[in-house]
GROMACS .gro file of C-alpha atoms in nm:
model
  184
    1MET     CA    1   0.000   0.000   0.000
    2THR     CA    2   0.119   0.334  -0.083
    3GLU     CA    3   0.052   0.629   0.130
    4ASN     CA    4  -0.033   0.978   0.020
    5THR     CA    5   0.223   1.197   0.179
    6SER     CA    6   0.041   1.519   0.118
    7GLY     CA    7  -0.265   1.413   0.320
    8ASP     CA    8  -0.514   1.507   0.048
    9ALA     CA    9  -0.755   1.269  -0.123
   10PRO     CA   10  -0.681   1.196  -0.489
   11GLN     CA   11  -0.824   1.465  -0.717
   12PRO     CA   12  -1.022   1.374  -1.029
   13PRO     CA   13  -0.894   1.528  -1.350
   14LYS     CA   14  -1.029   1.877  -1.409
   15ALA     CA   15  -1.282   1.928  -1.693
   16PRO     CA   16  -1.173   2.175  -1.956
   17LYS     CA   17  -1.333   2.515  -1.912
   18ALA     CA   18  -1.571   2.648  -2.179
   19PRO     CA   19  -1.408   2.932  -2.360
   20GLU     CA   20  -1.533   3.277  -2.270
   21PRO     CA   21  -1.779   3.413  -2.532
   22SER     CA   22  -1.613   3.642  -2.772
   23GLY     CA   23  -1.757   3.965  -2.908
   24VAL     CA   24  -1.969   3.804  -3.183
   25ASP     CA   25  -2.117   3.546  -2.944
   26LEU     CA   26  -2.196   3.814  -2.688
   27ALA     CA   27  -2.374   4.015  -2.956
   28ARG     CA   28  -2.584   3.710  -3.056
   29VAL     CA   29  -2.686   3.643  -2.694
   30ALA     CA   30  -2.774   4.010  -2.638
   31LEU     CA   31  -2.975   4.020  -2.963
   32ARG     CA   32  -3.169   3.705  -2.867
   33ALA     CA   33  -3.248   3.848  -2.521
   34ALA     CA   34  -3.364   4.178  -2.672
   35LYS     CA   35  -3.591   3.997  -2.922
   36ASP     CA   36  -3.747   3.786  -2.647
   37ALA     CA   37  -3.808   4.094  -2.432
   38ALA     CA   38  -3.964   4.283  -2.726
   39ARG     CA   39  -4.184   3.986  -2.811
   40ALA     CA   40  -4.304   3.965  -2.449
   41ARG     CA   41  -4.383   4.339  -2.444
   42GLY     CA   42  -4.564   4.311  -2.778
   43ASP     CA   43  -4.774   4.016  -2.664
   44ALA     CA   44  -4.872   4.200  -2.347
   45ALA     CA   45  -4.969   4.512  -2.544
   46GLN     CA   46  -5.168   4.306  -2.795
   47GLN     CA   47  -5.359   4.131  -2.514
   48LYS     CA   48  -5.445   4.470  -2.363
   49ARG     CA   49  -5.575   4.597  -2.698
   50GLN     CA   50  -5.784   4.284  -2.750
   51ALA     CA   51  -5.929   4.311  -2.402
   52ARG     CA   52  -6.021   4.675  -2.469
   53ARG     CA   53  -6.201   4.602  -2.795
   54GLY     CA   54  -6.398   4.303  -2.668
   55GLY     CA   55  -6.179   3.994  -2.685
   56LEU     CA   56  -6.014   3.798  -2.957
   57ARG     CA   57  -6.116   3.839  -3.318
   58SER     CA   58  -6.168   3.561  -3.563
   59GLY     CA   59  -5.924   3.526  -3.848
   60ALA     CA   60  -5.973   3.398  -4.200
   61ARG     CA   61  -6.064   3.045  -4.090
   62ALA     CA   62  -6.383   2.940  -3.910
   63ASP     CA   63  -6.353   2.875  -3.540
   64GLY     CA   64  -6.567   2.874  -3.225
   65ARG     CA   65  -6.565   3.254  -3.196
   66ASP     CA   66  -6.744   3.314  -3.527
   67PRO     CA   67  -7.105   3.436  -3.514
   68MET     CA   68  -7.381   3.181  -3.575
   69ALA     CA   69  -7.697   3.212  -3.773
   70LEU     CA   70  -7.998   3.282  -3.550
   71GLY     CA   71  -8.175   2.960  -3.648
   72SER     CA   72  -7.867   2.751  -3.569
   73ALA     CA   73  -7.823   2.923  -3.234
   74ILE     CA   74  -8.188   2.863  -3.138
   75ASN     CA   75  -8.176   2.498  -3.248
   76ARG     CA   76  -7.859   2.448  -3.044
   77LEU     CA   77  -8.021   2.608  -2.738
   78ILE     CA   78  -8.335   2.394  -2.772
   79THR     CA   79  -8.126   2.078  -2.799
   80GLU     CA   80  -7.897   2.168  -2.508
   81ARG     CA   81  -8.188   2.248  -2.277
   82GLY     CA   82  -8.403   1.950  -2.380
   83TRP     CA   83  -8.689   2.166  -2.506
   84GLU     CA   84  -8.763   1.961  -2.821
   85ALA     CA   85  -9.115   1.849  -2.722
   86PRO     CA   86  -9.237   2.187  -2.587
   87ALA     CA   87  -9.096   2.365  -2.892
   88ALA     CA   88  -9.266   2.118  -3.125
   89VAL     CA   89  -9.598   2.163  -2.945
   90GLY     CA   90  -9.551   2.539  -2.966
   91GLY     CA   91  -9.513   2.496  -3.341
   92VAL     CA   92  -9.839   2.301  -3.347
   93MET     CA   93 -10.012   2.587  -3.169
   94GLY     CA   94  -9.886   2.820  -3.440
   95ARG     CA   95 -10.009   2.585  -3.716
   96TRP     CA   96 -10.339   2.505  -3.546
   97PRO     CA   97 -10.561   2.610  -3.841
   98GLN     CA   98 -10.371   2.383  -4.082
   99ILE     CA   99 -10.394   2.087  -3.844
  100VAL     CA  100 -10.761   2.101  -3.744
  101GLY     CA  101 -10.910   2.299  -4.032
  102GLU     CA  102 -11.031   2.657  -4.061
  103ASP     CA  103 -11.382   2.597  -3.920
  104VAL     CA  104 -11.262   2.430  -3.601
  105ALA     CA  105 -10.978   2.679  -3.559
  106LYS     CA  106 -11.223   2.970  -3.562
  107HIS     CA  107 -11.403   2.829  -3.259
  108CYS     CA  108 -11.138   2.624  -3.070
  109VAL     CA  109 -10.797   2.753  -2.961
  110PRO     CA  110 -10.515   2.559  -2.789
  111GLU     CA  111 -10.433   2.723  -2.457
  112ARG     CA  112 -10.141   2.529  -2.310
  113TYR     CA  113  -9.953   2.202  -2.307
  114ASP     CA  114  -9.871   2.015  -1.987
  115GLU     CA  115  -9.543   1.837  -2.059
  116ASP     CA  116  -9.552   1.620  -1.746
  117GLU     CA  117  -9.896   1.474  -1.818
  118ARG     CA  118  -9.867   1.516  -2.199
  119VAL     CA  119 -10.204   1.688  -2.215
  120LEU     CA  120 -10.306   1.959  -2.463
  121ILE     CA  121 -10.574   2.190  -2.325
  122VAL     CA  122 -10.807   2.347  -2.581
  123ARG     CA  123 -11.072   2.616  -2.513
  124CYS     CA  124 -11.383   2.639  -2.732
  125ASP     CA  125 -11.612   2.940  -2.767
  126SER     CA  126 -11.936   2.744  -2.722
  127THR     CA  127 -12.053   2.422  -2.564
  128ALA     CA  128 -12.156   2.288  -2.907
  129TRP     CA  129 -11.801   2.328  -3.041
  130ALA     CA  130 -11.661   2.178  -2.720
  131THR     CA  131 -11.879   1.869  -2.770
  132ASN     CA  132 -11.775   1.849  -3.138
  133LEU     CA  133 -11.405   1.869  -3.045
  134ARG     CA  134 -11.446   1.601  -2.777
  135LEU     CA  135 -11.576   1.370  -3.048
  136LEU     CA  136 -11.281   1.458  -3.273
  137ALA     CA  137 -11.021   1.426  -2.993
  138PRO     CA  138 -10.898   1.069  -3.067
  139THR     CA  139 -10.844   1.155  -3.435
  140LEU     CA  140 -10.670   1.478  -3.338
  141VAL     CA  141 -10.438   1.299  -3.091
  142ALA     CA  142 -10.336   1.054  -3.365
  143ARG     CA  143 -10.271   1.340  -3.612
  144LEU     CA  144 -10.068   1.537  -3.356
  145ASN     CA  145  -9.858   1.233  -3.264
  146GLU     CA  146  -9.783   1.171  -3.632
  147ASP     CA  147  -9.649   1.525  -3.656
  148LEU     CA  148  -9.471   1.546  -3.318
  149GLY     CA  149  -9.365   1.191  -3.248
  150HIS     CA  150  -9.540   0.900  -3.080
  151GLY     CA  151  -9.670   0.972  -2.729
  152THR     CA  152  -9.610   1.347  -2.729
  153VAL     CA  153  -9.981   1.418  -2.678
  154GLN     CA  154 -10.174   1.152  -2.489
  155LEU     CA  155 -10.494   1.343  -2.418
  156ILE     CA  156 -10.678   1.652  -2.530
  157LYS     CA  157 -10.878   1.825  -2.257
  158VAL     CA  158 -11.155   2.032  -2.407
  159GLN     CA  159 -11.291   2.323  -2.207
  160GLY     CA  160 -11.606   2.515  -2.284
  161PRO     CA  161 -11.644   2.890  -2.274
  162GLY     CA  162 -11.558   3.058  -1.950
  163GLY     CA  163 -11.800   3.318  -1.825
  164PRO     CA  164 -11.686   3.604  -1.607
  165ALA     CA  165 -11.635   3.510  -1.243
  166ARG     CA  166 -11.899   3.676  -1.029
  167ARG     CA  167 -11.806   3.648  -0.670
  168TYR     CA  168 -12.007   3.932  -0.526
  169GLY     CA  169 -12.373   4.014  -0.516
  170PRO     CA  170 -12.684   3.963  -0.307
  171LEU     CA  171 -12.825   3.673  -0.514
  172ARG     CA  172 -12.520   3.450  -0.516
  173ALA     CA  173 -12.570   3.094  -0.391
  174PRO     CA  174 -12.292   2.937  -0.181
  175GLY     CA  175 -12.064   2.719  -0.398
  176SER     CA  176 -12.194   2.871  -0.722
  177THR     CA  177 -11.970   3.035  -0.979
  178GLY     CA  178 -12.248   3.261  -1.098
  179PRO     CA  179 -12.435   3.249  -1.427
  180GLY     CA  180 -12.143   3.075  -1.598
  181ASP     CA  181 -12.172   2.754  -1.393
  182THR     CA  182 -12.402   2.594  -1.651
  183TYR     CA  183 -12.149   2.629  -1.933
  184GLY     CA  184 -11.926   2.349  -2.049
   0.00000   0.00000   0.00000
């Protein structure tokens, strides 16, 4: 065994030092740093301008920020919210004369649709038309379900004319709704 007389542990060989950057290399490094700083300042300024004018603008290609046609936007909203059946029934209410015919449409008007019970409520202007529509109800339900999809309307409730509610007066009988309680 040999002993180290100096008392120090053996030293690994030293790695060669990288040469100090010369003038051209220093210029390249400084130029790169200046470009990066300018780019960062430019990006920050551009973001501020975009925020001031209302956000990012769409370029030449279509993307999610482009405006939509009104019909497409409404259809998307109806689909997202699950309003297909109520919207379809609303369309039926708008096309009521074409569905039931002009004569019936003059005297009977759809009032509302109960989505939970799938019932269409129709008001008629006389008891005779209410009776007529009650007889036509099964045919009408079949025609509506052809147009809207099976099971959308299960029942049509027909209501007769509503008289004015008379709640006051000396000749009112308890439990009576007035002269309109014989209608319907």
